[in-house]
Amino acid sequence: SDRIPLLLNVIELLGDPAIKTLNISKRGDYINWYNIIKLFSLLDAANIIGLNELDIKSHIYFQVRGIRESEPIGDFYNVLKNGLASNLRVLVLHSGANNGILEIIGKHAVQLSHLEITCSWLVDDSGIASLLLKNYSQVISLPWDGLESQTSAAIRILSLLPTSEQNRTCDTLCEVKIQDTNTSFISVVLLLMFAKNLKSFGGFLYDRNIGDIVLEVHSLMESPSTFALTKLWDMDLPPVKLEKLSKLLPKLSHLYTRTVCLLEPPDRIPQLTDLTADFGLVHYDFRFYNFLENYGKSIRRLVLLDQVYGINLAIVAEACPLLEELSAKVYVDSPCIKTRSLLANLRLAEVRICSPQTFSWLMKQADNIKHLEVLLEQKNGVQELFENSVITKLVEDKPKSLKSITRLGIHIMMRTIFERLTFSCGLLHIDAAYTLCRECPLLTILGELETWMQVSDQDVYSMAEYIKNSNWNVKLRYRNKFYPAS
């Protein structure tokens, strides 16, 4: 990114040990090989060791085997050893970690709670072991591939390690993201066994159902009786397994699994606040509704993936009264009859709909919505047009959401079966954009105008001028650009 060199210049001029946070990746920026070298050199030269949070996302060049690690990493090793590691609470090295860094952190970190080393292909099981254990190579005599082929033996060997062989990270780590590294199930076992306060692996670990490892570790160890995990990614949760895990993970609040695993749940599971369910292109109707009606009272975030058909938004709203965030394909059976706000807590929604009626219903029920993205699709080969009258009628009804919404995206398109062509499913004119900007005082972004069919380039340019002249604090998103330009 163009801002990286500027940030490095600022660090060079103003950097000192008193800096507490350095977030190079705040805007999603990735730092290249040259700037990695410069950054680590600056950290060392300015003795920037007081950081509590360091966030760096690098390009893959940093991970190519054969590059001499001493070139950029020697300086980073120095600053870690000289005090940075002992001060860090949050460390993000996306594509930027190796076993040597983890070993230093293991020896020196005393308050590190969050560690992200995703896409760091130079990290393997040895690195995770050195993060958690002192002199692990002297204690564990079997090669890692030997341990991986003997799960039970590995757990028994590791369970014999005395507390004196554990680093402080075993007490402080709460989240460790190891996605897309060269780690195996052994690293998951190590973290479960020794990171006593571990709440999350930070994401889905492909080909490793964490629940299975939780059960195996528990069956072969006398302790702990329960684990601290609050987040679980597991795509194979039959009822018996889910029941066992519910007892071992009493603090579980975030669950990512397949919808089919939720159709016959045990009598009691922990109160979920965050549920991601993958439908796998299969339609589950009343059975999934039954799950929501029984366990949805505490859910605040609901994400439904790979749906062929929508689910009834009214039923979801009734079953999940605390819902704050929703991402799903949804529909409603009938127009809104306002008695009370069913989605009073909803703040963010990304929904696929087949009828503009669903958009109107949602806007009338979500009194405090802040961010809404709507994608109109075909239904059984028939498209319902999203026209100006939808917006006009909504404004006439004056729902409270018009006063709360800050970001609105209306994507009106239909994909062909081959998804090579897209056609607009709406006849919205630029007048609808003017109306929304006038009636929504907090609106800062309105899109996606290129899908509205009746909106031209000139319409957008003219409205951008009108926005500037009217001193409105809103931008139009059109063909991936914002108007008026900053």
mmCIF file of N, CA and C in Angstrom, residues 186-271:
data_model
loop_
_atom_site.group_PDB
_atom_site.id
_atom_site.type_symbol
_atom_site.label_atom_id
_atom_site.label_comp_id
_atom_site.label_asym_id
_atom_site.label_seq_id
_atom_site.Cartn_x
_atom_site.Cartn_y
_atom_site.Cartn_z
ATOM 1 N N ILE A 186 -1.044 -32.413 16.195
ATOM 2 C CA ILE A 186 -0.207 -32.333 17.392
ATOM 3 C C ILE A 186 -0.233 -30.923 17.979
ATOM 4 N N SER A 187 -0.216 -29.908 17.113
ATOM 5 C CA SER A 187 -0.255 -28.526 17.608
ATOM 6 C C SER A 187 -1.567 -28.234 18.316
ATOM 7 N N VAL A 188 -2.671 -28.775 17.787
ATOM 8 C CA VAL A 188 -3.966 -28.596 18.441
ATOM 9 C C VAL A 188 -3.949 -29.266 19.807
ATOM 10 N N VAL A 189 -3.380 -30.472 19.875
ATOM 11 C CA VAL A 189 -3.265 -31.186 21.149
ATOM 12 C C VAL A 189 -2.432 -30.381 22.139
ATOM 13 N N LEU A 190 -1.293 -29.876 21.685
ATOM 14 C CA LEU A 190 -0.419 -29.091 22.559
ATOM 15 C C LEU A 190 -1.151 -27.887 23.141
ATOM 16 N N LEU A 191 -1.855 -27.175 22.294
ATOM 17 C CA LEU A 191 -2.559 -25.978 22.755
ATOM 18 C C LEU A 191 -3.690 -26.332 23.710
ATOM 19 N N LEU A 192 -4.417 -27.399 23.419
ATOM 20 C CA LEU A 192 -5.505 -27.812 24.308
ATOM 21 C C LEU A 192 -4.985 -28.267 25.664
ATOM 22 N N MET A 193 -3.859 -28.971 25.658
ATOM 23 C CA MET A 193 -3.338 -29.531 26.899
ATOM 24 C C MET A 193 -2.654 -28.498 27.780
ATOM 25 N N PHE A 194 -1.953 -27.550 27.158
ATOM 26 C CA PHE A 194 -1.096 -26.678 27.956
ATOM 27 C C PHE A 194 -1.566 -25.228 28.044
ATOM 28 N N ALA A 195 -2.289 -24.735 27.049
ATOM 29 C CA ALA A 195 -2.807 -23.358 27.133
ATOM 30 C C ALA A 195 -4.103 -23.396 27.932
ATOM 31 N N LYS A 196 -3.978 -23.272 29.234
ATOM 32 C CA LYS A 196 -5.091 -23.529 30.161
ATOM 33 C C LYS A 196 -6.277 -22.606 29.942
ATOM 34 N N ASN A 197 -6.021 -21.402 29.460
ATOM 35 C CA ASN A 197 -7.090 -20.415 29.287
ATOM 36 C C ASN A 197 -7.459 -20.202 27.824
ATOM 37 N N LEU A 198 -7.091 -21.148 26.973
ATOM 38 C CA LEU A 198 -7.358 -21.006 25.542
ATOM 39 C C LEU A 198 -8.855 -20.992 25.267
ATOM 40 N N LYS A 199 -9.317 -19.920 24.636
ATOM 41 C CA LYS A 199 -10.740 -19.775 24.314
ATOM 42 C C LYS A 199 -11.036 -20.052 22.845
ATOM 43 N N SER A 200 -10.022 -19.898 21.982
ATOM 44 C CA SER A 200 -10.324 -20.004 20.553
ATOM 45 C C SER A 200 -9.084 -20.317 19.736
ATOM 46 N N PHE A 201 -9.294 -21.105 18.662
ATOM 47 C CA PHE A 201 -8.267 -21.294 17.646
ATOM 48 C C PHE A 201 -8.440 -20.282 16.513
ATOM 49 N N GLY A 202 -9.406 -19.402 16.653
ATOM 50 C CA GLY A 202 -9.551 -18.283 15.741
ATOM 51 C C GLY A 202 -10.111 -18.584 14.371
ATOM 52 N N GLY A 203 -10.506 -19.826 14.122
ATOM 53 C CA GLY A 203 -11.052 -20.130 12.811
ATOM 54 C C GLY A 203 -11.117 -21.618 12.569
ATOM 55 N N PHE A 204 -11.589 -21.970 11.386
ATOM 56 C CA PHE A 204 -11.787 -23.375 11.022
ATOM 57 C C PHE A 204 -10.458 -24.005 10.636
ATOM 58 N N LEU A 205 -10.130 -25.144 11.247
ATOM 59 C CA LEU A 205 -8.921 -25.879 10.910
ATOM 60 C C LEU A 205 -9.308 -27.032 9.990
ATOM 61 N N TYR A 206 -8.938 -26.940 8.738
ATOM 62 C CA TYR A 206 -9.361 -27.931 7.749
ATOM 63 C C TYR A 206 -8.837 -29.321 8.106
ATOM 64 N N ASP A 207 -9.722 -30.304 7.938
ATOM 65 C CA ASP A 207 -9.406 -31.715 8.204
ATOM 66 C C ASP A 207 -9.091 -31.987 9.668
ATOM 67 N N ARG A 208 -9.386 -31.032 10.546
ATOM 68 C CA ARG A 208 -9.165 -31.270 11.970
ATOM 69 C C ARG A 208 -10.394 -30.803 12.730
ATOM 70 N N ASN A 209 -11.269 -31.727 13.062
ATOM 71 C CA ASN A 209 -12.432 -31.377 13.867
ATOM 72 C C ASN A 209 -11.987 -31.252 15.320
ATOM 73 N N ILE A 210 -11.985 -30.052 15.820
ATOM 74 C CA ILE A 210 -11.421 -29.787 17.137
ATOM 75 C C ILE A 210 -12.148 -30.576 18.219
ATOM 76 N N GLY A 211 -13.457 -30.777 18.028
ATOM 77 C CA GLY A 211 -14.218 -31.523 19.023
ATOM 78 C C GLY A 211 -13.668 -32.913 19.257
ATOM 79 N N ASP A 212 -13.224 -33.595 18.193
ATOM 80 C CA ASP A 212 -12.659 -34.940 18.343
ATOM 81 C C ASP A 212 -11.417 -34.916 19.222
ATOM 82 N N ILE A 213 -10.573 -33.909 19.024
ATOM 83 C CA ILE A 213 -9.342 -33.825 19.805
ATOM 84 C C ILE A 213 -9.656 -33.473 21.256
ATOM 85 N N VAL A 214 -10.656 -32.626 21.474
ATOM 86 C CA VAL A 214 -11.080 -32.316 22.844
ATOM 87 C C VAL A 214 -11.478 -33.594 23.571
ATOM 88 N N LEU A 215 -12.285 -34.416 22.928
ATOM 89 C CA LEU A 215 -12.752 -35.658 23.557
ATOM 90 C C LEU A 215 -11.593 -36.614 23.815
ATOM 91 N N GLU A 216 -10.667 -36.700 22.864
ATOM 92 C CA GLU A 216 -9.556 -37.637 23.040
ATOM 93 C C GLU A 216 -8.608 -37.172 24.133
ATOM 94 N N VAL A 217 -8.300 -35.888 24.144
ATOM 95 C CA VAL A 217 -7.428 -35.359 25.194
ATOM 96 C C VAL A 217 -8.053 -35.595 26.565
ATOM 97 N N HIS A 218 -9.338 -35.326 26.678
ATOM 98 C CA HIS A 218 -10.014 -35.497 27.970
ATOM 99 C C HIS A 218 -10.034 -36.957 28.404
ATOM 100 N N SER A 219 -10.211 -37.874 27.467
ATOM 101 C CA SER A 219 -10.307 -39.291 27.828
ATOM 102 C C SER A 219 -8.982 -39.865 28.307
ATOM 103 N N LEU A 220 -7.869 -39.242 27.926
ATOM 104 C CA LEU A 220 -6.557 -39.785 28.265
ATOM 105 C C LEU A 220 -5.838 -38.992 29.348
ATOM 106 N N MET A 221 -6.476 -37.948 29.847
ATOM 107 C CA MET A 221 -5.878 -37.147 30.918
ATOM 108 C C MET A 221 -6.809 -37.121 32.117
ATOM 109 N N GLU A 222 -6.235 -37.045 33.295
ATOM 110 C CA GLU A 222 -7.053 -36.947 34.499
ATOM 111 C C GLU A 222 -7.663 -35.559 34.631
ATOM 112 N N SER A 223 -7.002 -34.576 34.056
ATOM 113 C CA SER A 223 -7.509 -33.209 34.101
ATOM 114 C C SER A 223 -7.177 -32.553 32.767
ATOM 115 N N PRO A 224 -7.840 -31.474 32.384
ATOM 116 C CA PRO A 224 -8.888 -30.801 33.158
ATOM 117 C C PRO A 224 -10.241 -31.493 32.997
ATOM 118 N N SER A 225 -11.129 -31.231 33.939
ATOM 119 C CA SER A 225 -12.473 -31.795 33.832
ATOM 120 C C SER A 225 -13.279 -31.064 32.771
ATOM 121 N N THR A 226 -12.936 -29.788 32.539
ATOM 122 C CA THR A 226 -13.550 -28.999 31.471
ATOM 123 C C THR A 226 -12.467 -28.167 30.800
ATOM 124 N N PHE A 227 -12.792 -27.640 29.619
ATOM 125 C CA PHE A 227 -11.864 -26.788 28.884
ATOM 126 C C PHE A 227 -12.429 -25.374 28.814
ATOM 127 N N ALA A 228 -11.541 -24.398 28.577
ATOM 128 C CA ALA A 228 -11.945 -22.990 28.568
ATOM 129 C C ALA A 228 -12.468 -22.524 27.216
ATOM 130 N N LEU A 229 -12.437 -23.391 26.203
ATOM 131 C CA LEU A 229 -12.842 -22.981 24.855
ATOM 132 C C LEU A 229 -14.232 -22.353 24.839
ATOM 133 N N THR A 230 -14.323 -21.198 24.198
ATOM 134 C CA THR A 230 -15.622 -20.551 23.989
ATOM 135 C C THR A 230 -16.051 -20.625 22.528
ATOM 136 N N LYS A 231 -15.100 -20.987 21.643
ATOM 137 C CA LYS A 231 -15.399 -21.051 20.212
ATOM 138 C C LYS A 231 -15.011 -22.426 19.676
ATOM 139 N N LEU A 232 -15.912 -23.009 18.888
ATOM 140 C CA LEU A 232 -15.669 -24.350 18.368
ATOM 141 C C LEU A 232 -16.029 -24.421 16.895
ATOM 142 N N TRP A 233 -15.073 -24.910 16.082
ATOM 143 C CA TRP A 233 -15.312 -25.182 14.664
ATOM 144 C C TRP A 233 -15.274 -26.700 14.487
ATOM 145 N N ASP A 234 -16.406 -27.289 14.172
ATOM 146 C CA ASP A 234 -16.466 -28.743 14.031
ATOM 147 C C ASP A 234 -17.606 -29.090 13.082
ATOM 148 N N MET A 235 -17.272 -29.760 11.984
ATOM 149 C CA MET A 235 -18.272 -30.070 10.959
ATOM 150 C C MET A 235 -18.892 -31.451 11.134
ATOM 151 N N ASP A 236 -18.535 -32.142 12.207
ATOM 152 C CA ASP A 236 -19.093 -33.469 12.460
ATOM 153 C C ASP A 236 -19.517 -33.551 13.920
ATOM 154 N N LEU A 237 -20.763 -33.200 14.183
ATOM 155 C CA LEU A 237 -21.271 -33.150 15.556
ATOM 156 C C LEU A 237 -22.554 -33.973 15.694
ATOM 157 N N PRO A 238 -22.448 -35.296 15.669
ATOM 158 C CA PRO A 238 -23.646 -36.093 15.947
ATOM 159 C C PRO A 238 -24.126 -35.827 17.371
ATOM 160 N N PRO A 239 -25.386 -36.140 17.685
ATOM 161 C CA PRO A 239 -25.966 -35.789 18.991
ATOM 162 C C PRO A 239 -25.143 -36.235 20.192
ATOM 163 N N VAL A 240 -24.621 -37.465 20.168
ATOM 164 C CA VAL A 240 -23.862 -37.973 21.319
ATOM 165 C C VAL A 240 -22.592 -37.152 21.523
ATOM 166 N N LYS A 241 -21.923 -36.847 20.427
ATOM 167 C CA LYS A 241 -20.693 -36.060 20.515
ATOM 168 C C LYS A 241 -20.988 -34.649 21.004
ATOM 169 N N LEU A 242 -22.038 -34.036 20.479
ATOM 170 C CA LEU A 242 -22.400 -32.685 20.903
ATOM 171 C C LEU A 242 -22.765 -32.660 22.382
ATOM 172 N N GLU A 243 -23.420 -33.706 22.850
ATOM 173 C CA GLU A 243 -23.785 -33.778 24.268
ATOM 174 C C GLU A 243 -22.542 -33.851 25.150
ATOM 175 N N LYS A 244 -21.566 -34.667 24.751
ATOM 176 C CA LYS A 244 -20.325 -34.780 25.522
ATOM 177 C C LYS A 244 -19.563 -33.460 25.529
ATOM 178 N N LEU A 245 -19.478 -32.836 24.354
ATOM 179 C CA LEU A 245 -18.755 -31.567 24.262
ATOM 180 C C LEU A 245 -19.446 -30.473 25.062
ATOM 181 N N SER A 246 -20.758 -30.517 25.135
ATOM 182 C CA SER A 246 -21.497 -29.515 25.907
ATOM 183 C C SER A 246 -21.095 -29.556 27.375
ATOM 184 N N LYS A 247 -20.764 -30.749 27.874
ATOM 185 C CA LYS A 247 -20.335 -30.886 29.268
ATOM 186 C C LYS A 247 -18.884 -30.460 29.450
ATOM 187 N N LEU A 248 -18.058 -30.730 28.437
ATOM 188 C CA LEU A 248 -16.637 -30.399 28.536
ATOM 189 C C LEU A 248 -16.352 -28.938 28.216
ATOM 190 N N LEU A 249 -17.262 -28.289 27.489
ATOM 191 C CA LEU A 249 -17.073 -26.885 27.091
ATOM 192 C C LEU A 249 -18.232 -26.049 27.634
ATOM 193 N N PRO A 250 -18.312 -25.876 28.942
ATOM 194 C CA PRO A 250 -19.458 -25.165 29.529
ATOM 195 C C PRO A 250 -19.532 -23.697 29.140
ATOM 196 N N LYS A 251 -18.396 -23.128 28.684
ATOM 197 C CA LYS A 251 -18.374 -21.713 28.311
ATOM 198 C C LYS A 251 -18.557 -21.502 26.807
ATOM 199 N N LEU A 252 -18.868 -22.572 26.094
ATOM 200 C CA LEU A 252 -19.019 -22.474 24.640
ATOM 201 C C LEU A 252 -20.102 -21.463 24.271
ATOM 202 N N SER A 253 -19.734 -20.502 23.427
ATOM 203 C CA SER A 253 -20.695 -19.478 22.998
ATOM 204 C C SER A 253 -20.727 -19.305 21.481
ATOM 205 N N HIS A 254 -19.642 -19.709 20.794
ATOM 206 C CA HIS A 254 -19.550 -19.577 19.344
ATOM 207 C C HIS A 254 -19.412 -20.969 18.727
ATOM 208 N N LEU A 255 -20.306 -21.291 17.805
ATOM 209 C CA LEU A 255 -20.277 -22.610 17.174
ATOM 210 C C LEU A 255 -20.365 -22.481 15.657
ATOM 211 N N TYR A 256 -19.451 -23.168 14.964
ATOM 212 C CA TYR A 256 -19.455 -23.253 13.506
ATOM 213 C C TYR A 256 -19.583 -24.731 13.154
ATOM 214 N N THR A 257 -20.687 -25.113 12.500
ATOM 215 C CA THR A 257 -20.894 -26.516 12.176
ATOM 216 C C THR A 257 -21.838 -26.649 10.993
ATOM 217 N N ARG A 258 -22.155 -27.883 10.626
ATOM 218 C CA ARG A 258 -23.128 -28.135 9.565
ATOM 219 C C ARG A 258 -24.535 -28.128 10.151
ATOM 220 N N THR A 259 -25.472 -27.624 9.390
ATOM 221 C CA THR A 259 -26.855 -27.535 9.862
ATOM 222 C C THR A 259 -27.406 -28.898 10.246
ATOM 223 N N VAL A 260 -27.036 -29.931 9.501
ATOM 224 C CA VAL A 260 -27.559 -31.266 9.775
ATOM 225 C C VAL A 260 -27.205 -31.732 11.185
ATOM 226 N N CYS A 261 -26.128 -31.198 11.747
ATOM 227 C CA CYS A 261 -25.724 -31.582 13.105
ATOM 228 C C CYS A 261 -26.623 -30.966 14.175
ATOM 229 N N LEU A 262 -27.463 -30.016 13.784
ATOM 230 C CA LEU A 262 -28.295 -29.301 14.755
ATOM 231 C C LEU A 262 -29.740 -29.778 14.752
ATOM 232 N N LEU A 263 -30.052 -30.748 13.912
ATOM 233 C CA LEU A 263 -31.452 -31.141 13.745
ATOM 234 C C LEU A 263 -31.952 -32.029 14.876
ATOM 235 N N GLU A 264 -31.034 -32.732 15.552
ATOM 236 C CA GLU A 264 -31.402 -33.561 16.699
ATOM 237 C C GLU A 264 -30.447 -33.265 17.852
ATOM 238 N N PRO A 265 -30.492 -32.062 18.390
ATOM 239 C CA PRO A 265 -29.551 -31.682 19.441
ATOM 240 C C PRO A 265 -29.883 -32.377 20.755
ATOM 241 N N PRO A 266 -28.913 -32.462 21.672
ATOM 242 C CA PRO A 266 -29.197 -33.012 22.998
ATOM 243 C C PRO A 266 -30.127 -32.083 23.766
ATOM 244 N N ASP A 267 -30.577 -32.543 24.913
ATOM 245 C CA ASP A 267 -31.533 -31.767 25.700
ATOM 246 C C ASP A 267 -30.957 -30.439 26.166
ATOM 247 N N ARG A 268 -29.652 -30.419 26.368
ATOM 248 C CA ARG A 268 -29.054 -29.190 26.884
ATOM 249 C C ARG A 268 -27.710 -28.941 26.210
ATOM 250 N N ILE A 269 -27.522 -27.727 25.715
ATOM 251 C CA ILE A 269 -26.233 -27.285 25.204
ATOM 252 C C ILE A 269 -25.952 -25.906 25.793
ATOM 253 N N PRO A 270 -24.675 -25.492 25.821
ATOM 254 C CA PRO A 270 -24.369 -24.162 26.358
ATOM 255 C C PRO A 270 -25.113 -23.069 25.598
ATOM 256 N N GLN A 271 -25.287 -21.934 26.237
ATOM 257 C CA GLN A 271 -25.992 -20.819 25.595
ATOM 258 C C GLN A 271 -25.124 -20.231 24.486
#
